[in-house]
CSV table of C-alpha atoms in Angstrom, one decimal:
chain,number,residue,atom,x,y,z
A,1352,LYS,CA,0.0,-0.1,0.0
A,1353,ALA,CA,1.5,3.5,0.0
A,1354,GLY,CA,1.5,5.7,2.4
A,1355,VAL,CA,0.5,9.2,3.5
A,1356,THR,CA,1.5,11.2,0.7
A,1357,GLN,CA,1.1,15.7,1.3
A,1358,THR,CA,1.3,18.6,-1.1
A,1359,PRO,CA,3.2,20.4,-1.4
A,1360,ARG,CA,6.5,19.0,0.2
A,1361,TYR,CA,8.0,22.7,0.3
A,1362,LEU,CA,6.1,25.8,0.4
A,1363,ILE,CA,7.3,29.7,0.8
A,1364,LYS,CA,4.5,32.6,1.7
A,1365,THR,CA,4.7,36.1,3.4
A,1366,ARG,CA,2.4,37.1,6.3
A,1367,GLY,CA,-1.2,38.0,5.5
A,1368,GLN,CA,-1.6,35.1,3.1
A,1369,GLN,CA,-3.2,31.9,3.1
A,1370,VAL,CA,-2.3,28.6,3.0
A,1371,THR,CA,-3.7,24.9,2.1
A,1372,LEU,CA,-1.9,21.6,2.2
A,1373,SER,CA,-3.2,18.1,1.1
A,1374,CYS,CA,-3.0,15.1,2.6
A,1375,SER,CA,-4.0,12.0,0.9
A,1376,PRO,CA,-4.3,9.0,4.5
A,1377,ILE,CA,-3.1,5.8,3.3
A,1378,SER,CA,-5.5,3.6,1.1
A,1379,GLY,CA,-8.9,2.5,3.5
A,1380,HIS,CA,-8.0,4.7,6.5
A,1381,ARG,CA,-11.0,7.3,7.0
A,1382,SER,CA,-9.1,9.5,10.1
A,1383,VAL,CA,-6.6,11.7,9.6
A,1384,SER,CA,-5.1,13.8,11.5
A,1385,TRP,CA,-3.1,17.2,11.6
A,1386,TYR,CA,-0.5,18.1,13.9
A,1387,GLN,CA,1.7,21.5,13.8
A,1388,GLN,CA,5.9,20.9,14.0
A,1389,THR,CA,8.1,24.4,15.5
A,1390,PRO,CA,12.3,24.0,17.4
A,1391,GLY,CA,9.4,25.6,19.6
A,1392,GLN,CA,6.5,24.2,21.0
A,1393,GLY,CA,7.3,20.7,19.3
A,1394,LEU,CA,4.7,18.6,17.8
A,1395,GLN,CA,1.4,19.5,18.6
A,1396,PHE,CA,-1.9,18.4,17.3
A,1397,LEU,CA,-4.3,20.7,15.3
A,1398,PHE,CA,-6.7,18.5,14.8
A,1399,GLU,CA,-8.6,14.8,13.7
A,1400,TYR,CA,-10.9,14.4,11.8
A,1401,PHE,CA,-13.1,11.2,10.0
A,1402,SER,CA,-16.1,10.6,7.6
A,1403,GLU,CA,-16.0,14.1,7.0
A,1404,THR,CA,-16.6,15.2,10.5
A,1405,GLN,CA,-14.0,16.8,12.8
A,1406,ARG,CA,-14.0,14.9,15.7
A,1407,ASN,CA,-11.1,16.0,17.7
A,1408,LYS,CA,-9.4,19.5,18.0
A,1409,GLY,CA,-6.3,21.1,20.0
A,1410,ASN,CA,-5.6,24.7,21.0
A,1411,PHE,CA,-5.1,26.6,17.6
A,1412,PRO,CA,-6.8,29.6,17.1
A,1413,GLY,CA,-9.3,29.4,14.1
A,1414,ARG,CA,-6.5,30.9,11.6
A,1415,PHE,CA,-6.5,27.3,11.1
A,1416,SER,CA,-9.2,25.6,9.6
A,1417,GLY,CA,-9.4,22.0,7.9
A,1418,ARG,CA,-12.0,20.1,6.0
A,1419,GLN,CA,-12.2,15.9,5.2
A,1420,PHE,CA,-13.4,14.6,2.0
A,1421,SER,CA,-15.7,11.6,1.1
A,1422,ASN,CA,-12.3,10.1,-0.6
A,1423,SER,CA,-10.8,10.7,3.0
A,1424,ARG,CA,-8.6,13.2,1.7
A,1425,SER,CA,-8.2,15.7,3.8
A,1426,GLU,CA,-6.3,19.7,3.9
A,1427,MET,CA,-6.3,22.3,6.4
A,1428,ASN,CA,-6.2,26.2,5.2
A,1429,VAL,CA,-3.8,28.5,7.6
A,1430,SER,CA,-6.1,32.4,7.3
A,1431,THR,CA,-3.1,35.3,7.9
A,1432,LEU,CA,-0.3,33.6,7.7
A,1433,GLU,CA,1.7,35.0,10.8
A,1434,LEU,CA,6.0,34.3,11.4
A,1435,GLY,CA,5.3,32.1,13.7
A,1436,ASP,CA,3.4,29.6,11.6
A,1437,SER,CA,6.8,28.6,10.1
A,1438,ALA,CA,6.4,24.6,11.0
A,1439,LEU,CA,6.6,21.9,9.4
A,1440,TYR,CA,3.1,20.0,9.4
A,1441,LEU,CA,2.2,16.8,9.3
A,1442,CYS,CA,-0.7,14.8,8.6
A,1443,ALA,CA,-1.6,11.3,10.0
A,1444,SER,CA,-3.9,8.7,9.2
A,1445,ARG,CA,-5.6,5.0,11.1
A,1446,THR,CA,-8.6,3.0,10.1
A,1447,SER,CA,-10.9,4.4,12.4
A,1448,SER,CA,-10.6,3.5,15.8
A,1449,TYR,CA,-8.9,5.4,18.8
A,1450,GLN,CA,-6.0,3.6,20.1
A,1451,GLU,CA,-5.5,2.0,16.4
A,1452,THR,CA,-1.8,2.8,15.2
A,1453,GLN,CA,-1.4,6.5,12.9
A,1454,TYR,CA,1.0,6.6,10.2
A,1455,PHE,CA,2.6,10.1,9.4
A,1456,GLY,CA,3.3,10.9,5.6
A,1457,PRO,CA,6.7,13.2,5.4
A,1458,GLY,CA,4.9,17.1,5.9
A,1459,THR,CA,4.8,19.7,4.7
A,1460,ARG,CA,7.3,22.5,5.3
A,1461,LEU,CA,5.4,25.7,6.0
A,1462,LEU,CA,8.4,28.8,5.3
A,1463,VAL,CA,6.3,32.3,6.5
A,1464,LEU,CA,8.4,35.7,5.4
B,800,ALA,CA,-3.1,16.7,32.4
B,801,GLN,CA,-1.4,13.5,30.5
B,802,SER,CA,2.3,14.7,30.0
B,803,VAL,CA,4.8,13.4,28.2
B,804,THR,CA,8.8,14.2,29.7
B,805,GLN,CA,11.5,13.2,27.8
B,806,PRO,CA,14.6,14.2,29.7
B,807,ASP,CA,17.2,13.6,27.5
B,808,ILE,CA,17.5,16.6,25.3
B,809,HIS,CA,20.0,14.9,23.3
B,810,ILE,CA,22.1,11.5,23.3
B,811,THR,CA,25.5,11.1,22.3
B,812,VAL,CA,26.6,6.5,21.8
B,813,SER,CA,29.6,5.1,19.8
B,814,GLU,CA,28.2,2.8,17.2
B,815,GLY,CA,27.5,-1.3,18.9
B,816,ALA,CA,28.0,0.5,21.9
B,817,SER,CA,24.2,0.3,23.9
B,818,LEU,CA,20.9,2.7,23.9
B,819,GLU,CA,18.4,3.4,26.6
B,820,LEU,CA,16.0,6.7,26.3
B,821,ARG,CA,13.9,6.8,28.3
B,822,CYS,CA,10.8,8.3,28.5
B,823,ASN,CA,8.4,9.7,31.6
B,824,TYR,CA,4.6,9.9,31.5
B,825,SER,CA,1.5,11.1,33.7
B,826,TYR,CA,-1.9,9.5,33.1
B,827,GLY,CA,-4.4,8.2,34.9
B,828,ALA,CA,-5.4,5.5,33.1
B,829,THR,CA,-4.0,2.6,31.2
B,830,PRO,CA,-1.5,4.0,28.9
B,831,TYR,CA,-1.4,3.7,25.4
B,832,LEU,CA,2.2,4.1,24.7
B,833,PHE,CA,4.7,5.2,21.2
B,834,TRP,CA,7.9,5.6,20.3
B,835,TYR,CA,8.8,6.9,16.1
B,836,VAL,CA,11.7,7.6,14.8
B,837,GLN,CA,11.9,11.3,13.5
B,838,SER,CA,15.4,11.3,9.7
B,839,PRO,CA,16.0,14.9,9.7
B,840,GLY,CA,12.9,15.9,6.9
B,841,GLN,CA,11.5,12.9,7.4
B,842,GLY,CA,7.6,12.4,8.9
B,843,LEU,CA,7.4,9.8,11.7
B,844,GLN,CA,8.2,6.3,11.6
B,845,LEU,CA,6.9,4.2,14.2
B,846,LEU,CA,8.9,2.0,15.8
B,847,LEU,CA,6.9,0.3,18.6
B,848,LYS,CA,3.6,0.1,21.0
B,849,TYR,CA,2.1,-1.2,24.0
B,850,PHE,CA,-1.0,-1.1,24.7
B,851,SER,CA,-1.7,-4.2,26.7
B,852,GLY,CA,0.1,-7.6,27.4
B,853,ASP,CA,3.9,-8.1,27.8
B,854,THR,CA,5.6,-4.9,29.4
B,855,LEU,CA,8.4,-5.4,26.6
B,856,VAL,CA,7.5,-5.1,23.4
B,857,GLN,CA,9.5,-5.6,19.7
B,858,GLY,CA,9.8,-3.1,17.1
B,859,ILE,CA,11.6,-2.5,14.0
B,860,LYS,CA,15.3,-2.2,13.3
B,861,GLY,CA,16.1,-4.1,16.7
B,862,PHE,CA,14.1,-1.6,19.2
B,863,GLU,CA,12.1,-2.8,22.2
B,864,ALA,CA,10.8,-0.9,25.0
B,865,GLU,CA,9.6,-1.6,28.3
B,866,PHE,CA,6.0,-0.3,29.9
B,867,LYS,CA,7.1,0.1,34.3
B,868,ARG,CA,3.9,0.7,35.4
B,869,SER,CA,5.0,1.7,38.3
B,870,GLN,CA,7.7,4.5,37.4
B,871,SER,CA,5.9,5.4,34.5
B,872,SER,CA,8.0,4.9,31.8
B,873,PHE,CA,8.1,3.1,28.2
B,874,ASN,CA,12.3,3.8,27.9
B,875,LEU,CA,13.4,2.5,24.5
B,876,ARG,CA,16.2,0.5,24.4
B,877,LYS,CA,18.5,-1.4,21.7
B,878,PRO,CA,21.8,-3.7,22.5
B,879,SER,CA,23.7,-2.5,19.6
B,880,VAL,CA,23.9,1.1,17.6
B,881,HIS,CA,24.2,1.7,14.3
B,882,TRP,CA,25.5,4.7,12.8
B,883,SER,CA,21.9,4.9,10.7
B,884,ASP,CA,19.9,4.7,13.9
B,885,ALA,CA,20.4,9.1,14.3
B,886,ALA,CA,17.8,10.3,14.6
B,887,GLU,CA,14.9,11.8,16.8
B,888,TYR,CA,13.4,9.8,18.2
B,889,PHE,CA,9.5,10.5,20.1
B,890,CYS,CA,7.8,8.9,22.8
B,891,ALA,CA,4.2,9.1,22.8
B,892,VAL,CA,0.9,9.2,24.7
B,893,GLU,CA,-2.5,9.2,23.1
B,894,GLN,CA,-4.9,11.1,25.0
B,895,ASN,CA,-7.8,8.7,26.3
B,896,GLN,CA,-11.2,9.7,24.6
B,897,GLY,CA,-9.4,12.1,22.1
B,898,GLY,CA,-7.6,10.2,19.9
B,899,LYS,CA,-5.1,12.4,20.1
B,900,LEU,CA,-0.7,11.5,21.0
B,901,ILE,CA,1.3,13.8,23.0
B,902,PHE,CA,4.2,14.1,22.3
B,903,GLY,CA,7.5,14.6,24.2
B,904,GLN,CA,10.0,17.3,23.5
B,905,GLY,CA,12.5,14.2,21.9
B,906,THR,CA,16.0,13.0,21.9
B,907,GLU,CA,18.6,13.2,20.3
B,908,LEU,CA,20.9,10.4,18.8
B,909,SER,CA,23.9,11.4,17.5
B,910,VAL,CA,26.1,8.4,16.6
B,911,LYS,CA,30.3,8.8,17.3
B,912,PRO,CA,31.8,5.8,14.6
């Protein structure tokens, strides 16, 4: 099976812009989670989607949003970018239930100038 | 609140030497514990996981970890380190009734020839 794929792999934006990142889960996986990784804060949970519904949400401002499509592909959007949004954004997928292993993609590296 | 602590930010070991990376967690119930590894510029790869049962779990690449409830620990071990093991290692606990992973700050492993 193909692994989790994320596009684009690298992105450069300027402050105030918005950005959309995409994640394609492993075939058959219906849950997609997003994490932000920064040197200062480490790995932090953004949100999880299951069957097109947000199932769980982390402590991030409303500028961070996501959605999931009927084919389980997911997108996350960040509006009004700030310098502090520069990070590696990781997507993870699993079949459905909690306590099942989450498989991570390679990430999208976002740089905000 | 649940938390994960990895006391060692950076560890250097010689190739062929044994390795132990420490992980302590704070959790009220039986935890679901994971170790992931991240190579530079890459996503997270699952090394091993503990859900229940035998407290000594075997993973990929020759790694193992032991769950000790009395010490709230889940330390990662490898009897003989290879240069290719140089990477960052993350311990994580899955939040109950939420499914999100809570990560430690990571331990960067360097391997001396």
